[in-house]
GROMACS .gro file of C-alpha atoms in nm:
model
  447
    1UNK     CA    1  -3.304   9.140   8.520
    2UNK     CA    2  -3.397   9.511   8.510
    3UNK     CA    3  -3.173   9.547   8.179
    4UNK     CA    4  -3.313   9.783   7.872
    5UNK     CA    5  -3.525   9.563   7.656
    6UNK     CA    6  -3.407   9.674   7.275
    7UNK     CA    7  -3.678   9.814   7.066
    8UNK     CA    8  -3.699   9.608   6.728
    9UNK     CA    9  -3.941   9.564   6.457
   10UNK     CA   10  -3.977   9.213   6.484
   11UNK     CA   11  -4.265   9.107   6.656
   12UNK     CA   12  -4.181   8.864   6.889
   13UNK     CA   13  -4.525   8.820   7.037
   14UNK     CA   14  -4.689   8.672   6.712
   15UNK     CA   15  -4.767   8.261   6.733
   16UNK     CA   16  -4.677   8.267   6.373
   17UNK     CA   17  -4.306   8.435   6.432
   18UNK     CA   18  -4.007   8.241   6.569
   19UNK     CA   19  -4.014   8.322   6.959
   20UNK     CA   20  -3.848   8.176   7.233
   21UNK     CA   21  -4.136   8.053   7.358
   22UNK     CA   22  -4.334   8.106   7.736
   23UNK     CA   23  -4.625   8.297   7.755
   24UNK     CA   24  -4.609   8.384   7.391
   25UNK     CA   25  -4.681   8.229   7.123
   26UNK     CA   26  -4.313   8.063   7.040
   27UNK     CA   27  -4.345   7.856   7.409
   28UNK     CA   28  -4.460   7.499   7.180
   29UNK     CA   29  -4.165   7.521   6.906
   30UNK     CA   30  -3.886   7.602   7.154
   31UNK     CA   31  -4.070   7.329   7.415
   32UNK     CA   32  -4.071   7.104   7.072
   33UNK     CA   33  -3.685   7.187   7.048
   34UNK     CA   34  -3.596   7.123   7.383
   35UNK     CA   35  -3.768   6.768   7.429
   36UNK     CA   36  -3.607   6.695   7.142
   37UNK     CA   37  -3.296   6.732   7.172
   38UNK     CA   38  -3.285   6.554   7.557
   39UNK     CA   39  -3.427   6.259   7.360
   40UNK     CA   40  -3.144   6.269   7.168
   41UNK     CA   41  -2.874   6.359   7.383
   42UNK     CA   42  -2.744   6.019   7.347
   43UNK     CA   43  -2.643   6.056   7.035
   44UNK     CA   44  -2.256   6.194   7.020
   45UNK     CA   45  -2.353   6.498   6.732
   46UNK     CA   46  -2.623   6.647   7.004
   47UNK     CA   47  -2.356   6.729   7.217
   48UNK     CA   48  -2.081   6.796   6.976
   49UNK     CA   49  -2.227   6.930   6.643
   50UNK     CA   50  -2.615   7.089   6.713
   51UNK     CA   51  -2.482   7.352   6.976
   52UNK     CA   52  -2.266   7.467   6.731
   53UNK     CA   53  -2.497   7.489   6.484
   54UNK     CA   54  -2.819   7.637   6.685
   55UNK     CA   55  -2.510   7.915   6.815
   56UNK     CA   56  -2.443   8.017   6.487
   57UNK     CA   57  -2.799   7.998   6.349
   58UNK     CA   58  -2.925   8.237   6.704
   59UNK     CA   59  -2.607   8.489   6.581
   60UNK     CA   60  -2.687   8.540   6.234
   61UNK     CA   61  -3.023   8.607   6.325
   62UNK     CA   62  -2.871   8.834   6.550
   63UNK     CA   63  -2.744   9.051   6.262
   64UNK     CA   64  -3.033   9.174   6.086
   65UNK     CA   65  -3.244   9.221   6.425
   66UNK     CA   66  -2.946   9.433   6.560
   67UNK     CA   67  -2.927   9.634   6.259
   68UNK     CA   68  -3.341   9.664   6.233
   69UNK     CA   69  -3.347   9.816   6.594
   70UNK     CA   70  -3.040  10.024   6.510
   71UNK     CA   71  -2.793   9.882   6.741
   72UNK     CA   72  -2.516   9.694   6.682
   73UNK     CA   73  -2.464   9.277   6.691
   74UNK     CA   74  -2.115   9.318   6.809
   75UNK     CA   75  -2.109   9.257   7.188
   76UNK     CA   76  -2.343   8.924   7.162
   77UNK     CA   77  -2.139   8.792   6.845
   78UNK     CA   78  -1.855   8.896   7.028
   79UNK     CA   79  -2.069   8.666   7.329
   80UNK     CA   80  -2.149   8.383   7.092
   81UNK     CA   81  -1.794   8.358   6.986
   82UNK     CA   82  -1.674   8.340   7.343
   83UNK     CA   83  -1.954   8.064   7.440
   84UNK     CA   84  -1.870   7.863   7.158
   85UNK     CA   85  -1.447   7.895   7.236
   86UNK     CA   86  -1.604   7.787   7.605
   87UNK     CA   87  -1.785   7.486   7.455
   88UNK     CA   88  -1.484   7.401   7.248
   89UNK     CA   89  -1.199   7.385   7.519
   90UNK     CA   90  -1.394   7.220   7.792
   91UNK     CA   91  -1.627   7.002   7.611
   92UNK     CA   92  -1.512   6.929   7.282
   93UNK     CA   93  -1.151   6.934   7.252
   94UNK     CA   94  -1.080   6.771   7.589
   95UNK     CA   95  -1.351   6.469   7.630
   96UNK     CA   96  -1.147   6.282   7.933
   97UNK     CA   97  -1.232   6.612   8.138
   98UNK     CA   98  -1.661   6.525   8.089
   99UNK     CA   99  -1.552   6.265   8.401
  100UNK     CA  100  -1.472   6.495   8.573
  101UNK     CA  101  -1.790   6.635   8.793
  102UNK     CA  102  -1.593   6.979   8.911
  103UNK     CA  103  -1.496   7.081   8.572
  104UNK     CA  104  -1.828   7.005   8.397
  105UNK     CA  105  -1.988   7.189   8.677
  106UNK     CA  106  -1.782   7.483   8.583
  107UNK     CA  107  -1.816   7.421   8.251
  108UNK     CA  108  -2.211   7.425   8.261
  109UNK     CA  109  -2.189   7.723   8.470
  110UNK     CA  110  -2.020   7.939   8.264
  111UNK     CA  111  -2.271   7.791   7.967
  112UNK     CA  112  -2.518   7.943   8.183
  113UNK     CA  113  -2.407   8.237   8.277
  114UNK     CA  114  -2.252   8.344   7.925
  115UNK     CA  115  -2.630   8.202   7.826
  116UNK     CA  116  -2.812   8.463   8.029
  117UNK     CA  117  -2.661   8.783   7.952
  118UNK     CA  118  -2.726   8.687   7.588
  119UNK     CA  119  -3.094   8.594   7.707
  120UNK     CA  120  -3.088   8.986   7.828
  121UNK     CA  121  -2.937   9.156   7.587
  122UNK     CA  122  -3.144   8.914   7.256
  123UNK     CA  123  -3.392   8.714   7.397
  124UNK     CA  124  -3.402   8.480   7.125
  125UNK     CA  125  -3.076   8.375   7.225
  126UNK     CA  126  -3.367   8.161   7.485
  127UNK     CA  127  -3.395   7.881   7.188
  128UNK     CA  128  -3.002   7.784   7.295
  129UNK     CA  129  -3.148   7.668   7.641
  130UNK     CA  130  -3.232   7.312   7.502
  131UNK     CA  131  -2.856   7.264   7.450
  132UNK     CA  132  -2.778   7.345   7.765
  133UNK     CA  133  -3.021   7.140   7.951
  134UNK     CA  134  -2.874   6.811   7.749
  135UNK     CA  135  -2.562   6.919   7.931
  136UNK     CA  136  -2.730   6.975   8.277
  137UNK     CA  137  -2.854   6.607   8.259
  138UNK     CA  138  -2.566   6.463   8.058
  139UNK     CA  139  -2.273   6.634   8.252
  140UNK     CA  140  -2.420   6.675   8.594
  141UNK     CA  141  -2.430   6.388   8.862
  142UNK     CA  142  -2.736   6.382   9.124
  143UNK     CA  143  -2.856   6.567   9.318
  144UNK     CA  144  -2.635   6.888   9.207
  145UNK     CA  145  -2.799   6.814   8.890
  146UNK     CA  146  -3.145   6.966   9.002
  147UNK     CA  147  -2.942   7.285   9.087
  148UNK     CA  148  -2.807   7.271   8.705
  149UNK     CA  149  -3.165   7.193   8.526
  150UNK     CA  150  -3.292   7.463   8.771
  151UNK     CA  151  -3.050   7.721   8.666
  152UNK     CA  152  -3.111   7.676   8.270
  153UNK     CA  153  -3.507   7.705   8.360
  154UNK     CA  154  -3.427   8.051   8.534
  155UNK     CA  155  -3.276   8.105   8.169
  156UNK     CA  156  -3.551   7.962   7.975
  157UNK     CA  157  -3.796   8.144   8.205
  158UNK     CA  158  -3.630   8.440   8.184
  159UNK     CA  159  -3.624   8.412   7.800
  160UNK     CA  160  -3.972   8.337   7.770
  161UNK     CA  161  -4.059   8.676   7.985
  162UNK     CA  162  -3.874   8.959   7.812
  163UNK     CA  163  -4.238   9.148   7.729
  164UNK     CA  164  -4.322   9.092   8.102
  165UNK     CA  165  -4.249   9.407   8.267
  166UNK     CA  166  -4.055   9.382   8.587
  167UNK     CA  167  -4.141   9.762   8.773
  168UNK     CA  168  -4.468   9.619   8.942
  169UNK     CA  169  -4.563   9.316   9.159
  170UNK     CA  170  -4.782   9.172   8.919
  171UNK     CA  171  -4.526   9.158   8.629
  172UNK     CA  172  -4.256   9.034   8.869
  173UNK     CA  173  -4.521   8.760   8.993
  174UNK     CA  174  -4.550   8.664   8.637
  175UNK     CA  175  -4.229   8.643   8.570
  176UNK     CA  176  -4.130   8.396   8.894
  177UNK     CA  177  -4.469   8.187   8.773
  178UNK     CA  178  -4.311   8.129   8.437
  179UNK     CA  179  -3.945   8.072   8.548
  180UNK     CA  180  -4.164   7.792   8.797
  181UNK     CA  181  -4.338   7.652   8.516
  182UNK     CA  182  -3.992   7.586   8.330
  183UNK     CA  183  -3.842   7.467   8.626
  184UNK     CA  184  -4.107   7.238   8.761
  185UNK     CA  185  -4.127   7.006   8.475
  186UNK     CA  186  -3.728   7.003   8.387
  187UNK     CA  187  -3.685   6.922   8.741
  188UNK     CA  188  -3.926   6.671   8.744
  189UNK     CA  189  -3.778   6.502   8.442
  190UNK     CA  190  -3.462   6.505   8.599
  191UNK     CA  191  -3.589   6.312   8.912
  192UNK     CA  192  -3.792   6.093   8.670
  193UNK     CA  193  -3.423   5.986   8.515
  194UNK     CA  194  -3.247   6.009   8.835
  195UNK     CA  195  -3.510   5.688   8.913
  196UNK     CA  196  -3.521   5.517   8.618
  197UNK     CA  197  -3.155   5.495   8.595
  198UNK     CA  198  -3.119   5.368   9.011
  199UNK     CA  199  -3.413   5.118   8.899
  200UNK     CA  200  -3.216   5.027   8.573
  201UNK     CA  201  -2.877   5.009   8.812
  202UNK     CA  202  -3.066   4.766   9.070
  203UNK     CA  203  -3.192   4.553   8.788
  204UNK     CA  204  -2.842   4.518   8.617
  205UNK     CA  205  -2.747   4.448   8.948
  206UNK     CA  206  -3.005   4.197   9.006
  207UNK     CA  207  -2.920   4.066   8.704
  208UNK     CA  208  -2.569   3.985   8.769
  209UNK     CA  209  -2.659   3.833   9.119
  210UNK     CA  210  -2.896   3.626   8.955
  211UNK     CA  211  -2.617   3.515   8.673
  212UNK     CA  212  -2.367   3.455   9.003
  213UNK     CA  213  -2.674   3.272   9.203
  214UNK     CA  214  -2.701   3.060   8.868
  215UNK     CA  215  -2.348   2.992   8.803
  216UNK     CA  216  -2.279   2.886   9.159
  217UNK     CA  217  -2.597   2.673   9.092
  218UNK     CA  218  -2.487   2.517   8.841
  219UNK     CA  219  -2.129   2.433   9.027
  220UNK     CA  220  -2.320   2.299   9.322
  221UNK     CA  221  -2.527   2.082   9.109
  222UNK     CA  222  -2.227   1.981   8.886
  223UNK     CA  223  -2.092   1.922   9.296
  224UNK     CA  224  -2.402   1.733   9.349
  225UNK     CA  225  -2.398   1.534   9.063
  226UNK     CA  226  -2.058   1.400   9.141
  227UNK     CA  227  -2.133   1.350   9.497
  228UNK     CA  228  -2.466   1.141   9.392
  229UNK     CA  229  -2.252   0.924   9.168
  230UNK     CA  230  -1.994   0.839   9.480
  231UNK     CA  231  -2.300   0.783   9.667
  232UNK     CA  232  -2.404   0.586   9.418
  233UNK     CA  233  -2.076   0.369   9.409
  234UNK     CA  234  -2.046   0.372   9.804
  235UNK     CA  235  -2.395   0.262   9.829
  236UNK     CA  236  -2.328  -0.042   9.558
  237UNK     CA  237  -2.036  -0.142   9.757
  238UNK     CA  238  -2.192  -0.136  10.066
  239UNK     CA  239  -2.514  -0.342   9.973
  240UNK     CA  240  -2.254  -0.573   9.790
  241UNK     CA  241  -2.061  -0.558  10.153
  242UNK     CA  242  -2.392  -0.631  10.295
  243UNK     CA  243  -2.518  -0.892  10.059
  244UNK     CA  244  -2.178  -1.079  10.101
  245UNK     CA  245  -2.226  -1.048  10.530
  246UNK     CA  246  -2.592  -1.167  10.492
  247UNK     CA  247  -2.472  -1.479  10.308
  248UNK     CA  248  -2.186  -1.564  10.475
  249UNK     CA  249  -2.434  -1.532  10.817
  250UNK     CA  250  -2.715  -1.718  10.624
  251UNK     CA  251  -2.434  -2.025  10.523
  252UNK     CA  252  -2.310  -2.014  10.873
  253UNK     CA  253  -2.650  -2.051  11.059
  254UNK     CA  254  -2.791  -2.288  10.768
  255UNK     CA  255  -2.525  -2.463  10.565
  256UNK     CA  256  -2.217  -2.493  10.823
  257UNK     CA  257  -2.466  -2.580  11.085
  258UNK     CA  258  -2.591  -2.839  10.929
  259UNK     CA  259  -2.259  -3.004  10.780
  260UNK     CA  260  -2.132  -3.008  11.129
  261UNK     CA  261  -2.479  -3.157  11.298
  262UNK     CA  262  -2.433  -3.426  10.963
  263UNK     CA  263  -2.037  -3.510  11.075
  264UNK     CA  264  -2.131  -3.527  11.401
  265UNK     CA  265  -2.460  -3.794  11.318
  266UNK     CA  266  -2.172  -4.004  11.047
  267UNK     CA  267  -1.913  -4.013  11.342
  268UNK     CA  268  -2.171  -4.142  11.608
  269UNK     CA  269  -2.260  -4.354  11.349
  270UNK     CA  270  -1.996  -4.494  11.272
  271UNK     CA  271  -1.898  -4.592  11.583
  272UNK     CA  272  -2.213  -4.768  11.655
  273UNK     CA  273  -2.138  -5.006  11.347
  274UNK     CA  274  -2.137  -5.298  11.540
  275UNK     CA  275  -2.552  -5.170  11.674
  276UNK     CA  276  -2.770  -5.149  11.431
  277UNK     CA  277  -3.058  -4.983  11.649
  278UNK     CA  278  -2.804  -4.701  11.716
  279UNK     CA  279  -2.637  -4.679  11.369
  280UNK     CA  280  -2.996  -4.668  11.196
  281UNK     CA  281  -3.071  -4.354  11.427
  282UNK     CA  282  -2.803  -4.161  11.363
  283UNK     CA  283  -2.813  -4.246  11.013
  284UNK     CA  284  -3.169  -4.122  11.023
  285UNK     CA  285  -3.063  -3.780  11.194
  286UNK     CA  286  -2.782  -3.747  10.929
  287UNK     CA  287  -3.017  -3.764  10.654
  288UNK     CA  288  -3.269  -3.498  10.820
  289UNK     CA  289  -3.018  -3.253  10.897
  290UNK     CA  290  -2.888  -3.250  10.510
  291UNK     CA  291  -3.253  -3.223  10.371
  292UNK     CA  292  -3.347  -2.916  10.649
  293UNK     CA  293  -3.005  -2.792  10.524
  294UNK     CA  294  -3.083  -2.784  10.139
  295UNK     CA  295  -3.427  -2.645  10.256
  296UNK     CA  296  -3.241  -2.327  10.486
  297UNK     CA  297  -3.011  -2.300  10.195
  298UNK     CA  298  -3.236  -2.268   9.906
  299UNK     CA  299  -3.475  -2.039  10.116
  300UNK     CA  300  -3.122  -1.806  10.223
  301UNK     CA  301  -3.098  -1.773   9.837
  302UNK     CA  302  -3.393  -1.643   9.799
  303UNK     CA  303  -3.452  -1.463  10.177
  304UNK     CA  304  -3.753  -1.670  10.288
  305UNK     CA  305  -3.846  -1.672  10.628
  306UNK     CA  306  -3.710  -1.988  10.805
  307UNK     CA  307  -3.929  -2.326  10.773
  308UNK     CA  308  -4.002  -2.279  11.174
  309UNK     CA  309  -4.123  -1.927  11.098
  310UNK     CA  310  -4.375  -2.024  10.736
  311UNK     CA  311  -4.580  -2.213  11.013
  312UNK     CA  312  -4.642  -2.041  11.364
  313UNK     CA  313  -4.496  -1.768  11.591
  314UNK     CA  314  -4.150  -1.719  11.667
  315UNK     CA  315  -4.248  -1.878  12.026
  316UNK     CA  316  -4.380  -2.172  11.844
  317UNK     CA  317  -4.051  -2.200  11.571
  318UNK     CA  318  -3.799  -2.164  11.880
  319UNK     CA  319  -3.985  -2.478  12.052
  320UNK     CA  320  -4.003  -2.661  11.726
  321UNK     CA  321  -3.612  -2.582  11.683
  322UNK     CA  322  -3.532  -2.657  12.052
  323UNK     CA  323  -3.730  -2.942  12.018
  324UNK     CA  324  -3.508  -3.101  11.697
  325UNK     CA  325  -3.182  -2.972  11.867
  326UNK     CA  326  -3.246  -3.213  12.134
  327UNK     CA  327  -3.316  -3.484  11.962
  328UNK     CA  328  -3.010  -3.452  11.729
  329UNK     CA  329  -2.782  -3.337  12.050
  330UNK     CA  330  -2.931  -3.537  12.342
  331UNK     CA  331  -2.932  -3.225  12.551
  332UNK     CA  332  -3.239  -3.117  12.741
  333UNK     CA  333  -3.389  -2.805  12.603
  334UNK     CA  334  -3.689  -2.632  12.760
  335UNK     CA  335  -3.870  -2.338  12.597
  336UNK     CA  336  -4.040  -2.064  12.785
  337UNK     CA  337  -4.270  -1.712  12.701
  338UNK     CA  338  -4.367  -1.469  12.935
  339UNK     CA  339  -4.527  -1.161  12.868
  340UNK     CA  340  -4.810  -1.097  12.620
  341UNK     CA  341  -4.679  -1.225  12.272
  342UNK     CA  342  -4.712  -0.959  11.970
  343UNK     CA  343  -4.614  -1.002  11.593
  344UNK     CA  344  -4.301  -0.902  11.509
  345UNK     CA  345  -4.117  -0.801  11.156
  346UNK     CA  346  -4.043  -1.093  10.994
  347UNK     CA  347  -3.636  -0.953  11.008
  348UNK     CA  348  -3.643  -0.928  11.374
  349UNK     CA  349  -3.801  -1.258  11.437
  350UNK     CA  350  -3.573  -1.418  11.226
  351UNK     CA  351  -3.265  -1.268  11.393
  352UNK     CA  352  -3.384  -1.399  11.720
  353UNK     CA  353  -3.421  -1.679  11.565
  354UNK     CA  354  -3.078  -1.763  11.406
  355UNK     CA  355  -2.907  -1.623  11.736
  356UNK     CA  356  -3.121  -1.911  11.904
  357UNK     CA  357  -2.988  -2.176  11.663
  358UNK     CA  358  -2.617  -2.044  11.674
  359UNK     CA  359  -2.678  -2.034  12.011
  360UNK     CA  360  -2.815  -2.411  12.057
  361UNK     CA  361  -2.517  -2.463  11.806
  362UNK     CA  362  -2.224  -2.365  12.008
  363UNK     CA  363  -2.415  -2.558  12.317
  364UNK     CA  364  -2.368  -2.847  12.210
  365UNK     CA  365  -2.012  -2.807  11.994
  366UNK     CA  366  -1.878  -2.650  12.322
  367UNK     CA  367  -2.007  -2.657  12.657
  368UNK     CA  368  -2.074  -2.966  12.753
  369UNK     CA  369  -2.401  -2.913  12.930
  370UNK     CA  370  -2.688  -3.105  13.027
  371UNK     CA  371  -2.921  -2.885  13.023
  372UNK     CA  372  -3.041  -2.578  12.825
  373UNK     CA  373  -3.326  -2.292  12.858
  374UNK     CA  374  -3.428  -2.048  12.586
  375UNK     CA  375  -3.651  -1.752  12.751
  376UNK     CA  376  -3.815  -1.555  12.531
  377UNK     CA  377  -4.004  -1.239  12.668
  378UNK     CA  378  -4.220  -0.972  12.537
  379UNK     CA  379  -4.177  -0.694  12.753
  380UNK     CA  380  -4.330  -0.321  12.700
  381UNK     CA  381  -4.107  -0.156  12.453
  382UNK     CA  382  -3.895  -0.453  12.364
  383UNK     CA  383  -3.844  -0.863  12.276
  384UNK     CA  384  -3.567  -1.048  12.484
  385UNK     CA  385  -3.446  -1.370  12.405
  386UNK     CA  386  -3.210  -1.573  12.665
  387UNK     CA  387  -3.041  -1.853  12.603
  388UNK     CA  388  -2.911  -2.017  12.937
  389UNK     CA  389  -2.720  -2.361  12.950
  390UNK     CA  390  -2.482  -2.495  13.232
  391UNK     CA  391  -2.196  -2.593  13.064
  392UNK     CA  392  -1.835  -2.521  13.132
  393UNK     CA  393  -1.872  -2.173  13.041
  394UNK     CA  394  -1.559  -1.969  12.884
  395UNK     CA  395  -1.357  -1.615  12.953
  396UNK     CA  396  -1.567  -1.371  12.699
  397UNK     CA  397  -1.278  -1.175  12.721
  398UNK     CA  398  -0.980  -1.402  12.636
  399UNK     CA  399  -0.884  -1.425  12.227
  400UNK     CA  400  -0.929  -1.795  12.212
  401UNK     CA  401  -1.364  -1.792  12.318
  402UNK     CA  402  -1.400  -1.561  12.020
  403UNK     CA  403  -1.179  -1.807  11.776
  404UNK     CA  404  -1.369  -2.133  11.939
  405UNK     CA  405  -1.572  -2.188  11.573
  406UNK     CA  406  -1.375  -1.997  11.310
  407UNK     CA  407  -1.433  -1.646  11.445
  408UNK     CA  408  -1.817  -1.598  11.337
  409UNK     CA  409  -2.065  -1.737  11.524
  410UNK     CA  410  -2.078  -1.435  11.764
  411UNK     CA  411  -2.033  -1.165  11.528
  412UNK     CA  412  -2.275  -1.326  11.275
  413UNK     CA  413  -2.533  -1.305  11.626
  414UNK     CA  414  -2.412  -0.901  11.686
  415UNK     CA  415  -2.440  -0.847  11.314
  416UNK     CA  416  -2.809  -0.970  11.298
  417UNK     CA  417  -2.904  -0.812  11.625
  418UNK     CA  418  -2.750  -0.458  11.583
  419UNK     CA  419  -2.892  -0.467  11.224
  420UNK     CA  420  -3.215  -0.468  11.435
  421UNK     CA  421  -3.117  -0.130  11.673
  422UNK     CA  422  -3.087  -0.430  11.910
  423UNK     CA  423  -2.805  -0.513  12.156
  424UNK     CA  424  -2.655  -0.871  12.197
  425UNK     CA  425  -2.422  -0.927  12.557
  426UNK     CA  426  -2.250  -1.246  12.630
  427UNK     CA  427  -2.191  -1.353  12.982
  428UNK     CA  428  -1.998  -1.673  13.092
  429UNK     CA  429  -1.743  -1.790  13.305
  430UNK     CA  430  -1.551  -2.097  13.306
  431UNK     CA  431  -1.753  -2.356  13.508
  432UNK     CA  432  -2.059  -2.133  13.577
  433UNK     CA  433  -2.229  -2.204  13.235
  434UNK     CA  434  -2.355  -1.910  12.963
  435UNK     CA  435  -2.586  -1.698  12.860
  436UNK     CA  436  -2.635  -1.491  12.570
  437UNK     CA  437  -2.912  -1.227  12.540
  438UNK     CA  438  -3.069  -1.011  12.284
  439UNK     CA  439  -3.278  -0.774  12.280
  440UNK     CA  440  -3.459  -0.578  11.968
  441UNK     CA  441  -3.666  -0.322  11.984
  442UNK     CA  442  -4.049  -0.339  11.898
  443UNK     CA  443  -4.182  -0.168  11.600
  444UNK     CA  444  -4.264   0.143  11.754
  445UNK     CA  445  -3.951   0.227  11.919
  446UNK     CA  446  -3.689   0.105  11.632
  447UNK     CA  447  -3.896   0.336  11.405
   0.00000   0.00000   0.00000
């Protein structure tokens, strides 16, 4: 830094004369210069054409100021020559080596260096620092990119300062407060871009999460979608499955009940020809079974509650069946309640119900009882309903009790019961009579 300062004519110090800028009067055009040109240093000819040119334009200007002051322009020509060969080989020519973060270092560095001895020897030779801080930010990766931008400011400062003199402290403090105020501001740009471009990075990369977060959105709803329409379909089926169960229960306990209670009425009947009394009341019971059997039918259709069940409490419509069952059968039937009686849904009521008709029904197809009680008992979190009788009773276990009426009494009874969250147990054996208890849930605990 203590290099001879060459005596010239032109006076660098004027704001109206092209200076390198600083403390003088040049500082705004070469600032002017410099922001420019990192604006544009995206542009391919900033890095490839305008060095060029601004290193020729600083070295013809270098002839007449050499030959003004009397010295001659050949050693920084000879300087500008070998910067621009520099340029040329590492930059130019060979543009798969600007990838390459150690030989752009070295390349910037010996921009730099070659740089300041011109800076020393012609000061204006300071207006060529734009061009090499375009390749500090362009060339450099962070952080050793501060140490670049800080080196061409020590250039640019350096530049700036050739009137300071540099043999006391105050000229030396002036000097380090102007290579500071070149460096401060280049540096801080560079951090400024060093942010912006991680912020830019993290959105792009945001961005394509979000696009992958979308995409696999879309497949799982395209997933969704087809899993809603087998849902769909399984759910059709099984309420078609479901429909098809509660008819063939609703025909069983309604329909098939009653065409068996009618044979039953024709056959006794029949053989009472010869006793009219007897004839005329079985007769009689034939005809009321088939119109309560229409009536059960037509209200299955629709799913009406059961006649017994339009007009009183399930207590009530279990007497009132009991109470026909014996007249049709001839078997005693005796109805009792305990505990303190509560409404029910209507679907639980009517599933104790039909298990107390199938129940009555199988009575008197198969056991050959005499008597029969029906228990029904509201107890604290659930209704039980027991159906005693004290018939011949039957192995629960053996193959042939569960094919005794076609195979569906029972299940139709488990089907209506465990439709309920209920439970439905069988217990019988053969000459100890049978009973068959369910239980369902009240409101409160099946919910």
């Amino acid at each position: 830094m203590a290099a001879p300062r060459p005596t010239t004519t032109l006076d660098l110090t004027r704001p109206a004369r092209l200076t390198p800028g600083g403390v003088e009067g040049g500082s705004v055009v070469a600032t002017r210069v410099r922001s420019w040109m990192v604006r544009r240093a995206g542009g391919t000819p900033v890095l490839t054409v305008l060095p060029y040119l601004l290193l020729a334009f600083l070295a013809a200007i270098t002839v007449p100021v050499q030959h003004a002051n009397g010295a001659s322009p050949i050693v920084e020509l000879v300087l500008a020559a070998a910067l621009a060969g520099w340029m040329l080989w590492l930059f130019t020519l060979h543009p798969g080596w600007r990838d390459r973060p150690v030989v752009m270092a070295v390349f910037l560095a010996g921009v730099v260096a070659v740089t300041m001895v011109l800076v020393l020897r012609a000061p204006w030779f300071g207006f060529f620092t734009p061009a090499a801080y375009v390749y500090a930010y362009r060339l450099v990766r962070w952080p050793g990119q501060l140490v670049a931008v800080a080196a061409v400011a020590v250039v640019a400062g350096t530049a700036q300062a050739y009137a300071v003199p540099l043999d006391d402290a105050a000229g030396i403090a002036t000097y380090a407060a102007i290579v500071v105020a070149n460096a401060l501001p280049m540096c801080g740009y560079a951090w400024l871009r060093q942010n912006l471009d991680r912020q830019d990075r993290q959105r792009r990369q945001a961005l394509a999460e979000v696009r992958a977060a979308n995409e696999r959105l879309a497949a799982s709803l395209a997933d969704n979608a087809a899993l809603h329409r087998a849902l769909l379909d399984q759910a059709h089926q099984a309420g078609v499955a479901a429909e098809r169960q509660r008819l063939a229960r609703e025909i069983h306990d309604t329909m098939a009940q009653g065409l068996t209670g009618i044979v039953t009425q024709l056959q006794a009947a029949e053989q009472a020809a010869d006793e009219p009394v007897r004839w005329r009341r079985h007769f009689a019971a034939a005809t009321a079974l088939a119109r309560e059997s229409l009536t059960e039918a037509r209200r299955s259709v629709h799913e009406l509650r059961p006649e017994p069940l339009e007009t009183g409490r399930l207590s009530e419509a279990l007497a009132e069946v009991a109470h026909r069952w014996s007249a049709r059968s001839g078997i005693d039937a005796q109805v009792t309640t305990t505990g303190t009686v509560r409404p029910m849904g209507t679907d639980a009521e009517v599933a104790l119900l039909r298990v107390a008709q199938e129940a009555l029904a199988n009575v008197a197809k198969h056991a050959g009882a005499g008597r029969v009680g029906v228990t029904l008992s509201y107890l604290a979190h659930e209704v039980a309903l027991d159906v005693r009788d004290d018939g011949r009773g039957f192995d629960p276990t053996a193959p042939a009790a569960r094919r005794t009426d076609g195979g569906f009494g029972l299940v139709a009874m488990r089907q209506r019961v465990e439709a309920r969250a209920g439970e439905l147990t069988v217990e019988s054996e053969p000459g100890l009579g049978t009973t068959i208890s369910a239980r369902i849930p009240t409101a409160e605990e099946a919910g």
